[in-house]
Amino acid sequence: MSARPTPQDPPATALRVERRPLAQVRAEAAAGHPPPFAALAYGATGHEPWMTGVAAHVLLAGETQADVWRAGAAVQSGTTGVVRWRTDGQWLLGVVDLSAADEAGGLEPLARRAYANVFQTLAQAGCPHLLRLWNYLPRINAEGHGLERYREFNAGRQQAFLDAGYAAFDGAPAACALGIRDGGLCVRFLAGRAPPVPVENPRQVSAYRYPERYGPRAPTFSRAALAQLGGGEVALFVSGTASIVGHETVHHGDVPAQLAETLVNLRTVVGEANRRTTARFALEDTEPVVYVRHPADAGDIRRRLAEALGAESRFMRQAVFLEADICRADLLLEIETHATAPGRLDPT
Ligand code: 3EB
């Protein structure tokens, strides 16, 4: 019997990620360069088979950026239910793009069905471990069928994890969930053959343990995840992070204070991650997406971030600012980020 891959096992093909202007990536592909394994573009929707987008409005007149994933050269693609996927046998990038019309039966059953298809995809591809998920849904703070739509989404998502026998509590993947203006439920996910190492934030109650006042079923995500990428590199995926202490939103209506609290949370999560790997991550060297509820706040948020992290930091040079509704109506901003660094995961 062959042993299951562990977080420490180097994968057969290395995964790389780089944030770059989408126009450059497209120009290279047009010039005959090998296309990337996948690209996740912020503020664009793609037509190339390797590209998918997040249909949110880019703020501060930024150039369209894409997270460009490189993996093994032999890529297979296909469809499983509502999931379109690409895999090199080691890594898998999947995409769900639904429309408002798909919500006829409600968002909860739709989320459950979409996630059931995600888990079917993972089983078929032999890439059973979710590393990172991106969730986008329109009108996230609006009432659905007697419940806020984000809470309906949470109920369907958690049930699908339980149905599939996946960890819905400790060991959940890194994720984000944002409200965007157009379209329907939209999920992107990255999976691999070895389990990631989950990371929590001691300043915050784990999201999967939030009390019932935030909805009948808790959100399903860990604060961050570490994964071995091959080639001696480790990835850190920090989930959407906001001005929450314990389980409560703090600094209602105060953008500067929410930003400062969010930075403390981000630094705490990065510090916790560093305790579980020989790699050394610093918030300044990560590549964030900054989601802003009110576009008018974006300039102030950018100025304060530059003050805190250095205008010339990788964080500021690579930052993408997007207009989005945050999943709690009282949150004015949320920041997610990722980085890779040489190292290995500590034996567990
Ligand atoms: C929070 O800490 C803010 O539902 O997948 C952040 C990251 C948030 C992911 C999700 C929600 C999610 O609760 C919201």
Tab-separated table of C-alpha atoms and ligand atoms in Angstrom:
chain	number	residue	atom	x	y	z
A	1	MET	CA	0.000	0.000	0.000
A	2	SER	CA	1.421	3.376	-0.893
A	3	ALA	CA	1.481	5.958	1.879
A	4	ARG	CA	-0.754	9.002	1.616
A	5	PRO	CA	1.083	12.202	0.752
A	6	THR	CA	1.812	14.296	3.830
A	7	PRO	CA	2.341	18.072	3.996
A	8	GLN	CA	6.102	17.451	3.917
A	9	ASP	CA	6.243	15.346	0.739
A	10	PRO	CA	7.535	17.287	-2.234
A	11	PRO	CA	4.990	17.164	-5.063
A	12	ALA	CA	6.001	15.714	-8.424
A	13	THR	CA	5.490	19.040	-10.181
A	14	ALA	CA	6.234	22.345	-8.524
A	15	LEU	CA	3.594	25.068	-8.307
A	16	ARG	CA	4.545	28.712	-8.716
A	17	VAL	CA	2.491	31.868	-8.396
A	18	GLU	CA	3.317	35.363	-9.551
A	19	ARG	CA	1.150	38.489	-9.698
A	20	ARG	CA	1.600	40.272	-13.008
A	21	PRO	CA	-0.220	42.699	-15.278
A	22	LEU	CA	-2.726	40.663	-17.271
A	23	ALA	CA	-1.792	42.478	-20.492
A	24	GLN	CA	1.787	41.158	-20.209
A	25	VAL	CA	0.647	37.590	-19.656
A	26	ARG	CA	-1.687	37.794	-22.646
A	27	ALA	CA	1.014	39.311	-24.850
A	28	GLU	CA	3.392	36.473	-23.961
A	29	ALA	CA	0.774	33.848	-24.751
A	30	ALA	CA	0.053	35.579	-28.082
A	31	ALA	CA	3.798	35.540	-28.825
A	32	GLY	CA	3.842	31.762	-28.465
A	33	HIS	CA	5.088	31.366	-24.882
A	34	PRO	CA	3.641	28.307	-23.160
A	35	PRO	CA	0.368	29.371	-21.513
A	36	PRO	CA	0.258	29.331	-17.712
A	37	PHE	CA	-1.410	26.480	-15.861
A	38	ALA	CA	-3.980	29.020	-14.763
A	39	ALA	CA	-4.440	32.718	-14.187
A	40	LEU	CA	-6.854	34.434	-11.820
A	41	ALA	CA	-7.417	37.980	-13.029
A	42	TYR	CA	-8.767	40.680	-10.719
A	43	GLY	CA	-11.336	42.914	-12.354
A	44	ALA	CA	-11.577	41.043	-15.637
A	45	THR	CA	-13.262	38.024	-17.080
A	46	GLY	CA	-11.281	35.814	-19.400
A	47	HIS	CA	-11.796	34.011	-22.647
A	48	GLU	CA	-8.603	31.978	-22.683
A	49	PRO	CA	-9.027	28.438	-21.320
A	50	TRP	CA	-6.302	29.087	-18.718
A	51	MET	CA	-7.743	32.337	-17.466
A	52	THR	CA	-10.560	33.097	-15.089
A	53	GLY	CA	-11.590	36.351	-13.507
A	54	VAL	CA	-13.088	38.044	-10.500
A	55	ALA	CA	-15.769	40.381	-11.827
A	56	ALA	CA	-15.237	43.165	-9.295
A	57	HIS	CA	-14.491	46.804	-9.979
A	58	VAL	CA	-10.780	47.713	-9.743
A	59	LEU	CA	-10.234	50.835	-7.614
A	60	LEU	CA	-7.567	53.537	-7.813
A	61	ALA	CA	-7.269	53.098	-11.567
A	62	GLY	CA	-4.979	50.129	-11.161
A	63	GLU	CA	-3.856	48.049	-14.118
A	64	THR	CA	-5.622	44.681	-14.310
A	65	GLN	CA	-3.454	42.198	-12.433
A	66	ALA	CA	-3.543	38.421	-12.479
A	67	ASP	CA	-2.209	35.752	-10.182
A	68	VAL	CA	-0.431	33.518	-12.661
A	69	TRP	CA	-0.013	29.875	-11.683
A	70	ARG	CA	2.665	27.685	-13.271
A	71	ALA	CA	2.627	23.914	-12.812
A	72	GLY	CA	3.384	20.817	-14.887
A	73	ALA	CA	3.256	21.183	-18.654
A	74	ALA	CA	0.786	18.371	-19.350
A	75	VAL	CA	-2.582	19.867	-18.478
A	76	GLN	CA	-5.889	18.072	-18.632
A	77	SER	CA	-9.136	19.965	-18.442
A	78	GLY	CA	-12.769	19.026	-18.065
A	79	THR	CA	-16.115	19.667	-16.468
A	80	THR	CA	-17.753	18.024	-13.455
A	81	GLY	CA	-21.270	19.288	-12.862
A	82	VAL	CA	-20.956	23.064	-12.596
A	83	VAL	CA	-17.161	22.927	-12.107
A	84	ARG	CA	-14.684	23.580	-14.899
A	85	TRP	CA	-11.209	22.401	-13.963
A	86	ARG	CA	-7.600	22.131	-15.092
A	87	THR	CA	-5.062	19.762	-13.598
A	88	ASP	CA	-1.493	18.639	-14.229
A	89	GLY	CA	-2.146	15.556	-12.087
A	90	GLN	CA	-0.628	17.215	-9.047
A	91	TRP	CA	-2.460	20.522	-8.784
A	92	LEU	CA	-5.985	21.478	-9.731
A	93	LEU	CA	-7.591	24.846	-10.373
A	94	GLY	CA	-11.388	24.802	-10.544
A	95	VAL	CA	-13.981	27.396	-11.438
A	96	VAL	CA	-17.721	27.694	-10.818
A	97	ASP	CA	-19.597	30.516	-12.555
A	98	LEU	CA	-23.332	30.556	-11.951
A	99	SER	CA	-25.957	33.137	-12.763
A	100	ALA	CA	-28.784	34.748	-10.829
A	101	ALA	CA	-31.178	32.389	-12.623
A	102	ASP	CA	-29.468	29.392	-10.963
A	103	GLU	CA	-30.643	30.722	-7.588
A	104	ALA	CA	-34.303	29.943	-8.243
A	105	GLY	CA	-34.314	27.366	-5.420
A	106	GLY	CA	-32.335	29.617	-3.078
A	107	LEU	CA	-28.670	30.240	-2.413
A	108	GLU	CA	-28.320	27.573	0.268
A	109	PRO	CA	-29.128	24.576	-1.962
A	110	LEU	CA	-27.149	26.181	-4.784
A	111	ALA	CA	-24.026	26.544	-2.620
A	112	ARG	CA	-24.475	22.981	-1.394
A	113	ARG	CA	-24.752	21.676	-4.951
A	114	ALA	CA	-21.826	23.727	-6.256
A	115	TYR	CA	-19.607	22.549	-3.411
A	116	ALA	CA	-20.756	18.948	-3.904
A	117	ASN	CA	-19.447	19.273	-7.467
A	118	VAL	CA	-16.190	20.730	-6.110
A	119	PHE	CA	-15.685	17.645	-3.947
A	120	GLN	CA	-16.584	15.303	-6.837
A	121	THR	CA	-13.964	17.052	-8.932
A	122	LEU	CA	-11.314	16.580	-6.252
A	123	ALA	CA	-12.101	12.872	-5.939
A	124	GLN	CA	-12.001	12.288	-9.701
A	125	ALA	CA	-8.751	14.172	-10.170
A	126	GLY	CA	-6.935	12.569	-7.245
A	127	CYS	CA	-6.208	16.042	-5.841
A	128	PRO	CA	-8.244	15.696	-2.662
A	129	HIS	CA	-6.917	18.615	-0.643
A	130	LEU	CA	-8.285	22.144	-0.927
A	131	LEU	CA	-5.560	24.729	-0.371
A	132	ARG	CA	-7.400	27.967	-1.073
A	133	LEU	CA	-10.919	29.007	-2.140
A	134	TRP	CA	-12.273	32.293	-3.423
A	135	ASN	CA	-16.041	32.843	-3.118
A	136	TYR	CA	-17.958	35.727	-4.693
A	137	LEU	CA	-21.676	36.269	-4.621
A	138	PRO	CA	-23.921	39.164	-5.564
A	139	ARG	CA	-25.932	41.018	-2.877
A	140	ILE	CA	-24.063	39.203	-0.093
A	141	ASN	CA	-25.639	41.318	2.675
A	142	ALA	CA	-29.191	41.251	1.265
A	143	GLU	CA	-32.012	39.128	2.643
A	144	GLY	CA	-32.494	35.820	0.903
A	145	HIS	CA	-35.144	33.306	1.902
A	146	GLY	CA	-35.569	34.681	5.436
A	147	LEU	CA	-31.817	34.782	6.081
A	148	GLU	CA	-28.988	37.045	4.965
A	149	ARG	CA	-27.568	35.650	1.736
A	150	TYR	CA	-24.069	35.179	3.196
A	151	ARG	CA	-25.632	33.073	5.955
A	152	GLU	CA	-27.521	30.990	3.391
A	153	PHE	CA	-24.268	30.476	1.526
A	154	ASN	CA	-22.546	29.408	4.759
A	155	ALA	CA	-25.277	26.860	5.469
A	156	GLY	CA	-25.002	25.251	2.040
A	157	ARG	CA	-21.193	25.323	2.073
A	158	GLN	CA	-20.846	23.724	5.506
A	159	GLN	CA	-23.391	21.023	4.676
A	160	ALA	CA	-21.493	20.140	1.503
A	161	PHE	CA	-18.244	19.784	3.475
A	162	LEU	CA	-20.017	17.459	5.930
A	163	ASP	CA	-21.749	15.492	3.121
A	164	ALA	CA	-18.386	14.872	1.459
A	165	GLY	CA	-16.636	13.898	4.682
A	166	TYR	CA	-14.374	16.942	4.543
A	167	ALA	CA	-13.136	18.867	7.589
A	168	ALA	CA	-15.688	21.653	8.111
A	169	PHE	CA	-14.060	22.835	11.351
A	170	ASP	CA	-10.399	22.359	12.319
A	171	GLY	CA	-8.499	21.821	9.101
A	172	ALA	CA	-10.822	23.806	6.813
A	173	PRO	CA	-9.075	25.442	3.840
A	174	ALA	CA	-8.085	29.100	3.543
A	175	ALA	CA	-10.789	31.169	1.838
A	176	CYS	CA	-12.456	34.480	1.263
A	177	ALA	CA	-16.093	35.402	0.610
A	178	LEU	CA	-17.021	38.750	-0.893
A	179	GLY	CA	-20.003	40.418	-2.447
A	180	ILE	CA	-19.700	41.606	-6.007
A	181	ARG	CA	-22.221	43.493	-8.051
A	182	ASP	CA	-22.974	41.301	-11.043
A	183	GLY	CA	-23.518	37.690	-11.949
A	184	GLY	CA	-24.204	34.781	-9.664
A	185	LEU	CA	-22.330	32.529	-7.267
A	186	CYS	CA	-18.718	32.307	-8.299
A	187	VAL	CA	-16.161	29.968	-6.704
A	188	ARG	CA	-12.497	29.440	-7.578
A	189	PHE	CA	-10.391	26.798	-5.851
A	190	LEU	CA	-6.880	25.473	-5.790
A	191	ALA	CA	-6.283	21.878	-4.709
A	192	GLY	CA	-3.354	19.540	-4.365
A	193	ARG	CA	-2.416	15.996	-3.387
A	194	ALA	CA	-1.089	16.715	0.101
A	195	PRO	CA	-3.002	18.371	2.923
A	196	PRO	CA	-2.090	21.967	3.772
A	197	VAL	CA	-1.232	22.994	7.322
A	198	PRO	CA	-4.046	25.178	8.724
A	199	VAL	CA	-3.218	28.289	10.751
A	200	GLU	CA	-5.520	30.113	13.183
A	201	ASN	CA	-5.367	33.557	14.805
A	202	PRO	CA	-5.237	33.541	18.632
A	203	ARG	CA	-6.868	37.021	18.660
A	204	GLN	CA	-9.925	35.643	16.907
A	205	VAL	CA	-12.392	32.852	17.519
A	206	SER	CA	-11.971	30.396	14.679
A	207	ALA	CA	-14.554	31.310	12.041
A	208	TYR	CA	-15.845	27.718	12.017
A	209	ARG	CA	-16.627	28.211	15.758
A	210	TYR	CA	-18.484	31.523	15.425
A	211	PRO	CA	-21.603	31.554	17.644
A	212	GLU	CA	-25.061	31.214	16.146
A	213	ARG	CA	-25.810	34.942	16.140
A	214	TYR	CA	-23.739	35.096	12.925
A	215	GLY	CA	-25.956	32.519	11.267
A	216	PRO	CA	-27.176	28.960	11.863
A	217	ARG	CA	-24.050	27.431	10.276
A	218	ALA	CA	-20.558	28.834	10.710
A	219	PRO	CA	-18.320	29.854	7.819
A	220	THR	CA	-15.950	27.116	6.687
A	221	PHE	CA	-12.398	28.430	6.533
A	222	SER	CA	-9.123	28.594	8.423
A	223	ARG	CA	-7.345	31.911	8.931
A	224	ALA	CA	-4.475	30.765	6.725
A	225	ALA	CA	-2.939	27.670	5.158
A	226	LEU	CA	0.649	26.632	4.462
A	227	ALA	CA	1.461	24.279	1.605
A	228	GLN	CA	4.592	22.656	0.204
A	229	LEU	CA	4.835	23.742	-3.438
A	230	GLY	CA	7.808	21.670	-4.563
A	231	GLY	CA	11.234	22.985	-5.504
A	232	GLY	CA	11.875	23.793	-1.855
A	233	GLU	CA	9.177	26.470	-1.727
A	234	VAL	CA	6.372	26.914	0.770
A	235	ALA	CA	3.215	28.926	0.116
A	236	LEU	CA	1.299	30.955	2.667
A	237	PHE	CA	-2.348	31.672	1.818
A	238	VAL	CA	-3.895	34.159	4.267
A	239	SER	CA	-7.702	34.136	4.169
A	240	GLY	CA	-9.794	37.277	4.036
A	241	THR	CA	-8.940	39.192	7.222
A	242	ALA	CA	-10.952	42.007	8.774
A	243	SER	CA	-11.549	44.060	11.907
A	244	ILE	CA	-12.785	41.211	14.057
A	245	VAL	CA	-11.533	40.485	17.577
A	246	GLY	CA	-12.866	37.388	19.290
A	247	HIS	CA	-15.909	36.926	17.100
A	248	GLU	CA	-17.062	40.553	17.141
A	249	THR	CA	-16.631	43.327	14.628
A	250	VAL	CA	-14.749	46.205	16.259
A	251	HIS	CA	-14.519	49.889	15.246
A	252	HIS	CA	-17.947	50.280	13.623
A	253	GLY	CA	-17.983	52.993	10.977
A	254	ASP	CA	-14.263	53.803	11.461
A	255	VAL	CA	-12.154	52.976	8.415
A	256	PRO	CA	-8.714	53.930	9.869
A	257	ALA	CA	-9.346	51.903	13.032
A	258	GLN	CA	-10.697	48.900	11.081
A	259	LEU	CA	-7.608	49.028	8.888
A	260	ALA	CA	-5.253	49.178	11.884
A	261	GLU	CA	-7.044	46.229	13.543
A	262	THR	CA	-6.940	44.263	10.289
A	263	LEU	CA	-3.170	44.826	10.071
A	264	VAL	CA	-2.706	43.531	13.620
A	265	ASN	CA	-4.716	40.438	12.645
A	266	LEU	CA	-2.693	39.936	9.468
A	267	ARG	CA	0.630	40.256	11.338
A	268	THR	CA	-0.619	37.831	13.960
A	269	VAL	CA	-1.592	35.236	11.357
A	270	VAL	CA	1.728	35.599	9.527
A	271	GLY	CA	3.522	35.177	12.873
A	272	GLU	CA	1.511	32.032	13.658
A	273	ALA	CA	2.298	30.662	10.200
A	274	ASN	CA	6.034	31.243	10.726
A	275	ARG	CA	5.905	28.956	13.769
A	276	ARG	CA	4.869	26.040	11.565
A	277	THR	CA	7.478	26.268	8.830
A	278	THR	CA	11.169	26.967	8.384
A	279	ALA	CA	10.168	29.549	5.747
A	280	ARG	CA	10.115	33.162	6.931
A	281	PHE	CA	7.158	35.242	5.832
A	282	ALA	CA	6.807	38.984	6.399
A	283	LEU	CA	3.552	40.819	5.715
A	284	GLU	CA	5.477	43.472	3.743
A	285	ASP	CA	6.587	40.843	1.220
A	286	THR	CA	3.148	39.363	0.529
A	287	GLU	CA	0.797	40.132	-2.380
A	288	PRO	CA	-2.600	41.325	-1.119
A	289	VAL	CA	-6.046	41.944	-2.467
A	290	VAL	CA	-7.672	44.809	-0.568
A	291	TYR	CA	-11.471	44.725	-0.720
A	292	VAL	CA	-13.109	48.090	-0.003
A	293	ARG	CA	-16.848	48.512	0.624
A	294	HIS	CA	-17.037	52.238	-0.225
A	295	PRO	CA	-14.842	53.213	-3.200
A	296	ALA	CA	-14.387	56.702	-1.708
A	297	ASP	CA	-12.341	55.123	1.140
A	298	ALA	CA	-9.815	53.447	-1.155
A	299	GLY	CA	-7.355	56.366	-1.424
A	300	ASP	CA	-7.175	56.823	2.325
A	301	ILE	CA	-6.735	53.067	2.855
A	302	ARG	CA	-3.894	52.940	0.337
A	303	ARG	CA	-2.132	55.926	1.937
A	304	ARG	CA	-2.354	54.371	5.394
A	305	LEU	CA	-1.175	50.990	4.133
A	306	ALA	CA	1.848	52.626	2.491
A	307	GLU	CA	2.641	54.359	5.790
A	308	ALA	CA	2.378	51.099	7.713
A	309	LEU	CA	4.137	48.762	5.283
A	310	GLY	CA	6.397	51.023	3.205
A	311	ALA	CA	5.459	52.584	-0.121
A	312	GLU	CA	8.143	50.507	-1.864
A	313	SER	CA	7.226	47.214	-0.221
A	314	ARG	CA	6.204	44.281	-2.361
A	315	PHE	CA	2.837	44.516	-0.592
A	316	MET	CA	2.220	48.041	-1.921
A	317	ARG	CA	3.732	47.499	-5.367
A	318	GLN	CA	1.620	44.395	-5.960
A	319	ALA	CA	-1.560	45.368	-4.103
A	320	VAL	CA	-4.868	45.068	-5.933
A	321	PHE	CA	-7.775	47.201	-4.673
A	322	LEU	CA	-11.272	45.973	-5.472
A	323	GLU	CA	-14.716	47.289	-4.686
A	324	ALA	CA	-16.669	44.619	-2.818
A	325	ASP	CA	-19.200	44.133	-0.082
A	326	ILE	CA	-17.675	42.454	2.932
A	327	CYS	CA	-19.635	39.533	4.343
A	328	ARG	CA	-20.632	41.390	7.516
A	329	ALA	CA	-22.553	44.585	6.885
A	330	ASP	CA	-20.475	46.403	9.555
A	331	LEU	CA	-17.094	45.593	7.966
A	332	LEU	CA	-15.738	48.327	5.700
A	333	LEU	CA	-12.687	46.506	4.356
A	334	GLU	CA	-11.046	43.097	4.186
A	335	ILE	CA	-7.539	42.078	3.130
A	336	GLU	CA	-6.328	38.691	1.872
A	337	THR	CA	-2.761	37.968	0.898
A	338	HIS	CA	-0.320	35.293	-0.170
A	339	ALA	CA	3.405	34.706	-0.530
A	340	THR	CA	5.893	31.963	-1.279
A	341	ALA	CA	9.290	31.519	0.359
A	342	PRO	CA	12.023	28.887	0.481
A	343	GLY	CA	11.646	26.424	3.323
A	344	ARG	CA	9.824	23.339	4.444
A	345	LEU	CA	6.891	22.587	6.695
A	346	ASP	CA	7.816	21.317	10.105
A	347	PRO	CA	7.170	17.605	10.608
A	348	THR	CA	3.835	17.225	12.372
B	1	3EB	C1	-14.280	36.975	8.975
B	1	3EB	O1	-13.185	36.942	9.551
B	1	3EB	C2	-14.412	37.886	7.802
B	1	3EB	O2	-16.811	32.946	4.551
B	1	3EB	O3	-15.112	32.114	3.462
B	1	3EB	C3	-13.151	36.107	5.722
B	1	3EB	C4	-12.606	35.035	5.005
B	1	3EB	C5	-14.514	36.155	5.927
B	1	3EB	C6	-13.423	34.026	4.495
B	1	3EB	C7	-15.625	32.981	4.208
B	1	3EB	C8	-15.322	35.127	5.410
B	1	3EB	C9	-14.791	34.072	4.712
B	1	3EB	O4	-15.250	36.310	9.363
B	1	3EB	C10	-15.143	37.279	6.669
